[in-house]
PDB file of C-alpha atoms and ligand atoms in Angstrom:
ATOM      1  CA  MET K   1      -0.341   0.171   0.155  1.00  0.00           C
ATOM      2  CA  LYS K   2       1.309   3.494  -0.885  1.00  0.00           C
ATOM      3  CA  LYS K   3       2.527   5.943   1.851  1.00  0.00           C
ATOM      4  CA  PRO K   4      -0.397   8.371   2.752  1.00  0.00           C
ATOM      5  CA  GLN K   5      -0.199  12.044   1.768  1.00  0.00           C
ATOM      6  CA  ASN K   6      -1.753  13.205   4.955  1.00  0.00           C
ATOM      7  CA  GLU K   7      -2.922  11.103   7.948  1.00  0.00           C
ATOM      8  CA  LEU K   8      -5.026  12.138  10.947  1.00  0.00           C
ATOM      9  CA  ARG K   9      -5.438  10.062  13.830  1.00  0.00           C
ATOM     10  CA  CYS K  10      -8.132  10.487  16.892  1.00  0.00           C
ATOM     11  CA  THR K  11      -9.731   8.662  19.810  1.00  0.00           C
ATOM     12  CA  PHE K  12     -13.024   9.714  22.128  1.00  0.00           C
ATOM     13  CA  VAL K  13     -14.634   7.934  24.277  1.00  0.00           C
ATOM     14  CA  SER K  14     -17.987   6.083  23.280  1.00  0.00           C
ATOM     15  CA  ASN K  15     -20.335   9.464  23.939  1.00  0.00           C
ATOM     16  CA  SER K  16     -23.274   9.879  21.631  1.00  0.00           C
ATOM     17  CA  CYS K  17     -22.283  13.724  21.454  1.00  0.00           C
ATOM     18  CA  ASN K  18     -18.656  11.924  19.780  1.00  0.00           C
ATOM     19  CA  GLU K  19     -21.151  11.272  16.908  1.00  0.00           C
ATOM     20  CA  ALA K  20     -21.193  15.148  15.690  1.00  0.00           C
ATOM     21  CA  LEU K  21     -17.498  15.321  16.630  1.00  0.00           C
ATOM     22  CA  ALA K  22     -16.522  12.729  14.354  1.00  0.00           C
ATOM     23  CA  ARG K  23     -18.845  14.216  11.459  1.00  0.00           C
ATOM     24  CA  GLY K  24     -16.917  17.483  11.951  1.00  0.00           C
ATOM     25  CA  ILE K  25     -13.192  16.125  12.285  1.00  0.00           C
ATOM     26  CA  ALA K  26     -14.131  14.158   8.856  1.00  0.00           C
ATOM     27  CA  THR K  27     -15.452  17.478   7.433  1.00  0.00           C
ATOM     28  CA  SER K  28     -12.066  19.142   8.091  1.00  0.00           C
ATOM     29  CA  PHE K  29     -10.011  16.503   6.901  1.00  0.00           C
ATOM     30  CA  LEU K  30     -11.866  16.501   3.511  1.00  0.00           C
ATOM     31  CA  ILE K  31     -12.501  20.022   3.077  1.00  0.00           C
ATOM     32  CA  MET K  32      -8.639  20.252   2.290  1.00  0.00           C
ATOM     33  CA  LEU K  33      -8.731  18.178  -0.501  1.00  0.00           C
ATOM     34  CA  ASP K  34     -11.632  19.941  -2.563  1.00  0.00           C
ATOM     35  CA  PRO K  35     -14.156  17.269  -2.331  1.00  0.00           C
ATOM     36  CA  THR K  36     -17.753  17.838  -4.073  1.00  0.00           C
ATOM     37  CA  ALA K  37     -20.599  18.610  -1.782  1.00  0.00           C
ATOM     38  CA  GLU K  38     -22.067  15.603  -2.449  1.00  0.00           C
ATOM     39  CA  GLU K  39     -18.757  13.620  -1.846  1.00  0.00           C
ATOM     40  CA  LEU K  40     -18.383  15.453   1.308  1.00  0.00           C
ATOM     41  CA  ALA K  41     -22.130  14.502   2.410  1.00  0.00           C
ATOM     42  CA  ASP K  42     -21.227  11.174   1.574  1.00  0.00           C
ATOM     43  CA  VAL K  43     -18.431  10.555   3.399  1.00  0.00           C
ATOM     44  CA  ARG K  44     -20.339  12.577   6.624  1.00  0.00           C
ATOM     45  CA  CYS K  45     -22.797  10.184   6.444  1.00  0.00           C
ATOM     46  CA  SER K  46     -20.653   6.979   6.385  1.00  0.00           C
ATOM     47  CA  VAL K  47     -18.797   8.071   9.266  1.00  0.00           C
ATOM     48  CA  SER K  48     -21.547   8.993  11.066  1.00  0.00           C
ATOM     49  CA  GLU K  49     -23.050   5.489  10.590  1.00  0.00           C
ATOM     50  CA  ALA K  50     -19.834   3.734  11.756  1.00  0.00           C
ATOM     51  CA  VAL K  51     -19.277   6.198  14.339  1.00  0.00           C
ATOM     52  CA  THR K  52     -22.827   5.013  15.782  1.00  0.00           C
ATOM     53  CA  ASN K  53     -22.615   1.592  15.601  1.00  0.00           C
ATOM     54  CA  SER K  54     -19.486   1.493  18.092  1.00  0.00           C
ATOM     55  CA  ILE K  55     -21.236   4.017  20.097  1.00  0.00           C
ATOM     56  CA  VAL K  56     -24.464   1.745  20.591  1.00  0.00           C
ATOM     57  CA  HIS K  57     -23.392  -1.573  19.575  1.00  0.00           C
ATOM     58  CA  ALA K  58     -20.264  -2.208  20.372  1.00  0.00           C
ATOM     59  CA  TYR K  59     -20.374  -0.470  23.811  1.00  0.00           C
ATOM     60  CA  ARG K  60     -23.903  -1.619  24.663  1.00  0.00           C
ATOM     61  CA  GLY K  61     -24.091  -0.814  28.357  1.00  0.00           C
ATOM     62  CA  THR K  62     -20.798   0.004  29.028  1.00  0.00           C
ATOM     63  CA  SER K  63     -18.494   2.538  27.594  1.00  0.00           C
ATOM     64  CA  GLY K  64     -14.917   2.646  25.615  1.00  0.00           C
ATOM     65  CA  GLU K  65     -12.777   4.068  22.913  1.00  0.00           C
ATOM     66  CA  VAL K  66     -13.423   4.871  19.546  1.00  0.00           C
ATOM     67  CA  ALA K  67     -10.498   4.940  17.109  1.00  0.00           C
ATOM     68  CA  MET K  68     -11.368   6.903  13.882  1.00  0.00           C
ATOM     69  CA  ILE K  69      -7.937   7.411  11.230  1.00  0.00           C
ATOM     70  CA  LEU K  70      -8.325   9.127   8.218  1.00  0.00           C
ATOM     71  CA  ARG K  71      -5.529   8.915   5.119  1.00  0.00           C
ATOM     72  CA  SER K  72      -5.575  10.899   1.870  1.00  0.00           C
ATOM     73  CA  TYR K  73      -3.437   9.674  -0.974  1.00  0.00           C
ATOM     74  CA  ASP K  74      -2.042  11.203  -4.503  1.00  0.00           C
ATOM     75  CA  ASP K  75      -4.824   9.879  -6.442  1.00  0.00           C
ATOM     76  CA  GLY K  76      -7.599  11.538  -4.201  1.00  0.00           C
ATOM     77  CA  THR K  77      -8.151   8.301  -2.840  1.00  0.00           C
ATOM     78  CA  VAL K  78      -9.579   8.925   0.918  1.00  0.00           C
ATOM     79  CA  LYS K  79     -10.013   5.743   3.507  1.00  0.00           C
ATOM     80  CA  ILE K  80     -10.907   6.150   7.014  1.00  0.00           C
ATOM     81  CA  THR K  81     -11.004   3.651   9.653  1.00  0.00           C
ATOM     82  CA  VAL K  82     -13.160   3.476  12.377  1.00  0.00           C
ATOM     83  CA  SER K  83     -12.536   0.713  15.405  1.00  0.00           C
ATOM     84  CA  ASP K  84     -13.693  -0.034  18.536  1.00  0.00           C
ATOM     85  CA  ARG K  85     -12.324  -2.766  21.336  1.00  0.00           C
ATOM     86  CA  GLY K  86     -16.435  -3.875  21.894  1.00  0.00           C
ATOM     87  CA  CYS K  87     -18.442  -6.725  21.868  1.00  0.00           C
ATOM     88  CA  GLY K  88     -17.824  -7.532  17.935  1.00  0.00           C
ATOM     89  CA  ILE K  89     -20.006  -9.082  15.460  1.00  0.00           C
ATOM     90  CA  GLY K  90     -20.358 -12.826  15.216  1.00  0.00           C
ATOM     91  CA  ASP K  91     -21.841 -13.119  11.437  1.00  0.00           C
ATOM     92  CA  VAL K  92     -20.359 -10.154   9.699  1.00  0.00           C
ATOM     93  CA  GLU K  93     -22.052 -11.332   6.495  1.00  0.00           C
ATOM     94  CA  GLN K  94     -25.382 -11.690   8.027  1.00  0.00           C
ATOM     95  CA  ALA K  95     -24.634  -7.973   9.748  1.00  0.00           C
ATOM     96  CA  ARG K  96     -24.186  -6.330   6.550  1.00  0.00           C
ATOM     97  CA  ALA K  97     -27.690  -7.662   4.907  1.00  0.00           C
ATOM     98  CA  PRO K  98     -29.884  -4.936   4.492  1.00  0.00           C
ATOM     99  CA  LEU K  99     -32.660  -4.418   7.139  1.00  0.00           C
ATOM    100  CA  PHE K 100     -30.630  -6.666   9.733  1.00  0.00           C
ATOM    101  CA  THR K 101     -30.683  -5.329  12.966  1.00  0.00           C
ATOM    102  CA  THR K 102     -30.034  -6.672  16.343  1.00  0.00           C
ATOM    103  CA  ALA K 103     -31.827  -3.873  18.028  1.00  0.00           C
ATOM    104  CA  PRO K 104     -35.434  -3.519  16.252  1.00  0.00           C
ATOM    105  CA  ASP K 105     -36.821  -2.262  19.597  1.00  0.00           C
ATOM    106  CA  GLU K 106     -34.733   0.858  19.693  1.00  0.00           C
ATOM    107  CA  ASP K 107     -35.856   2.107  16.246  1.00  0.00           C
ATOM    108  CA  ARG K 108     -33.095   0.901  14.712  1.00  0.00           C
ATOM    109  CA  SER K 109     -33.735   0.086  10.965  1.00  0.00           C
ATOM    110  CA  GLY K 110     -30.580  -2.172   9.977  1.00  0.00           C
ATOM    111  CA  MET K 111     -29.463   0.044   7.199  1.00  0.00           C
ATOM    112  CA  GLY K 112     -26.113   1.560   8.423  1.00  0.00           C
ATOM    113  CA  PHE K 113     -24.365  -1.157   6.744  1.00  0.00           C
ATOM    114  CA  SER K 114     -25.732  -0.881   3.218  1.00  0.00           C
ATOM    115  CA  ILE K 115     -26.090   3.313   3.775  1.00  0.00           C
ATOM    116  CA  MET K 116     -21.977   3.084   4.263  1.00  0.00           C
ATOM    117  CA  GLU K 117     -21.668   0.421   1.047  1.00  0.00           C
ATOM    118  CA  SER K 118     -23.735   2.536  -1.599  1.00  0.00           C
ATOM    119  CA  LEU K 119     -22.089   6.076  -0.195  1.00  0.00           C
ATOM    120  CA  SER K 120     -18.532   4.485  -0.462  1.00  0.00           C
ATOM    121  CA  ASP K 121     -16.662   2.813  -2.850  1.00  0.00           C
ATOM    122  CA  LYS K 122     -15.750   0.273  -1.173  1.00  0.00           C
ATOM    123  CA  LEU K 123     -16.698  -0.651   2.615  1.00  0.00           C
ATOM    124  CA  THR K 124     -14.704  -3.649   4.640  1.00  0.00           C
ATOM    125  CA  VAL K 125     -15.646  -5.122   8.206  1.00  0.00           C
ATOM    126  CA  LYS K 126     -13.183  -7.027  10.475  1.00  0.00           C
ATOM    127  CA  SER K 127     -14.800  -8.264  13.732  1.00  0.00           C
ATOM    128  CA  ALA K 128     -13.905 -10.538  16.329  1.00  0.00           C
ATOM    129  CA  LEU K 129     -16.605 -11.822  19.130  1.00  0.00           C
ATOM    130  CA  GLY K 130     -15.042 -10.216  22.543  1.00  0.00           C
ATOM    131  CA  LYS K 131     -12.348  -8.224  20.671  1.00  0.00           C
ATOM    132  CA  GLY K 132     -13.912  -5.448  18.562  1.00  0.00           C
ATOM    133  CA  THR K 133     -14.714  -4.422  15.204  1.00  0.00           C
ATOM    134  CA  LYS K 134     -12.958  -2.436  12.461  1.00  0.00           C
ATOM    135  CA  VAL K 135     -14.757  -0.717   9.532  1.00  0.00           C
ATOM    136  CA  THR K 136     -12.887   1.002   6.777  1.00  0.00           C
ATOM    137  CA  ILE K 137     -14.446   3.516   4.258  1.00  0.00           C
ATOM    138  CA  THR K 138     -12.724   4.053   0.687  1.00  0.00           C
ATOM    139  CA  LYS K 139     -14.190   7.086  -1.082  1.00  0.00           C
ATOM    140  CA  LYS K 140     -12.270   8.436  -4.247  1.00  0.00           C
ATOM    141  CA  LEU K 141     -12.557  12.230  -4.628  1.00  0.00           C
ATOM    142  CA  SER K 142     -12.735  13.455  -8.135  1.00  0.00           C
ATOM    143  CA  SER K 143     -10.472  16.476  -7.095  1.00  0.00           C
ATOM    144  CA  LYS K 144      -7.958  14.216  -7.049  1.00  0.00           C
ATOM    145  CA  LYS K 145      -6.115  16.649  -4.599  1.00  0.00           C
ATOM    146  CA  SER K 146      -4.489  14.760  -2.195  1.00  0.00           C
ATOM    147  CA  SER K 147      -2.774  17.122   0.096  1.00  0.00           C
ATOM    148  CA  PRO K 148      -3.832  20.609   2.260  1.00  0.00           C
ATOM    149  CA  THR K 149      -4.146  23.696   0.215  1.00  0.00           C
TER     150      THR K 149
HETATM  151  N1  ATP J 201     -19.477  -1.682  15.953  1.00  0.00           N
HETATM  152  C1  ATP J 201     -19.992  -2.766  16.157  1.00  0.00           C
HETATM  153  N2  ATP J 201     -20.080  -3.613  17.284  1.00  0.00           N
HETATM  154  C2  ATP J 201     -20.815  -4.719  17.408  1.00  0.00           C
HETATM  155  N3  ATP J 201     -22.280  -5.107  16.672  1.00  0.00           N
HETATM  156  C3  ATP J 201     -22.376  -4.065  15.309  1.00  0.00           C
HETATM  157  C4  ATP J 201     -21.384  -2.784  15.639  1.00  0.00           C
HETATM  158  N4  ATP J 201     -21.871  -2.428  14.483  1.00  0.00           N
HETATM  159  C5  ATP J 201     -22.699  -3.090  13.982  1.00  0.00           C
HETATM  160  N5  ATP J 201     -23.199  -4.277  14.670  1.00  0.00           N
HETATM  161  C6  ATP J 201     -24.454  -5.181  14.465  1.00  0.00           C
HETATM  162  O1  ATP J 201     -24.719  -5.409  12.963  1.00  0.00           O
HETATM  163  C7  ATP J 201     -25.556  -5.006  12.708  1.00  0.00           C
HETATM  164  C8  ATP J 201     -26.004  -4.112  11.964  1.00  0.00           C
HETATM  165  O2  ATP J 201     -25.557  -2.646  11.698  1.00  0.00           O
HETATM  166  P1  ATP J 201     -26.408  -1.754  10.818  1.00  0.00           P
HETATM  167  O3  ATP J 201     -25.491  -0.587  11.450  1.00  0.00           O
HETATM  168  O4  ATP J 201     -26.663  -2.141   9.687  1.00  0.00           O
HETATM  169  O5  ATP J 201     -28.039  -1.388  11.458  1.00  0.00           O
HETATM  170  P2  ATP J 201     -28.416  -1.033  12.763  1.00  0.00           P
HETATM  171  O6  ATP J 201     -27.067  -0.149  13.844  1.00  0.00           O
HETATM  172  O7  ATP J 201     -28.797  -2.022  13.545  1.00  0.00           O
HETATM  173  O8  ATP J 201     -29.547  -0.144  12.796  1.00  0.00           O
HETATM  174  P3  ATP J 201     -29.187   1.661  11.873  1.00  0.00           P
HETATM  175  O9  ATP J 201     -28.044   1.663  11.170  1.00  0.00           O
HETATM  176  O10 ATP J 201     -30.128   1.563  10.842  1.00  0.00           O
HETATM  177  O11 ATP J 201     -29.871   2.516  12.748  1.00  0.00           O
HETATM  178  C9  ATP J 201     -26.387  -4.384  14.210  1.00  0.00           C
HETATM  179  O12 ATP J 201     -27.825  -4.341  14.718  1.00  0.00           O
HETATM  180  C10 ATP J 201     -25.402  -4.918  15.130  1.00  0.00           C
HETATM  181  O13 ATP J 201     -25.964  -5.864  15.643  1.00  0.00           O
HETATM  182 MG1   MG J 202     -26.002   1.210  12.610  1.00  0.00          MG
END
C-alpha cells in the first residue's frame, strides 16, 4: 500500500455527543482536499453510521474507546477506519445484510452498513467476537487533490 499524503488519528470515548464531533473532524480533513458537496455529504454520512454503530452496539451498557484514522492518497482516495474494542460481530455477512438489526426495539432499521456501502467505493468490515470491530470506508474524490492547500 502506498504511503498516505496526509493522515489524522483520533480517539474518543463512546458518548453519543461524539458522533457529531467525528463528522466534524471528517469534514475538516476532507475540505482540504476540495471534495464535491455530494462527496463530502457521502463521507459525513458514512462516518456517522460507523461511529454510531461503535457507540450504540459495540459498547452496549458500558463505554469504551472509538478510534478514527483518516488517510488521503495522491490519487484522491480517502480511507477512513473506525474501530472499537467492543463486543464484536459474530456473523459479519449477516450484519451487513439490508434490514438486519439486533436492536429493532430501539428504532434501528438495520440499514447502517447498506448505507455505508452505497455511499462509498469500498467498505470492509473486520470483526471478532469479544475483541471488537474495524470498519474501513474507501472513497475516491474527483478532485484528485491529495494534500492540504
Ligand atoms: N461496531 C459494532 N459492534 C458490534 N456490533 C455491531 C457493530 N456495528 C454493527 N453491529 C451489528 O450489526 C448490525 C447491523 O448494523 P447496521 O448499522 O447495518 O444496522 P443498525 O445499527 O442495527 O441500524 P441502523 O444503522 O439502521 O440504525 C447491528 O444491529 C449490530 O448487531
Ligand atoms: Mg447502524
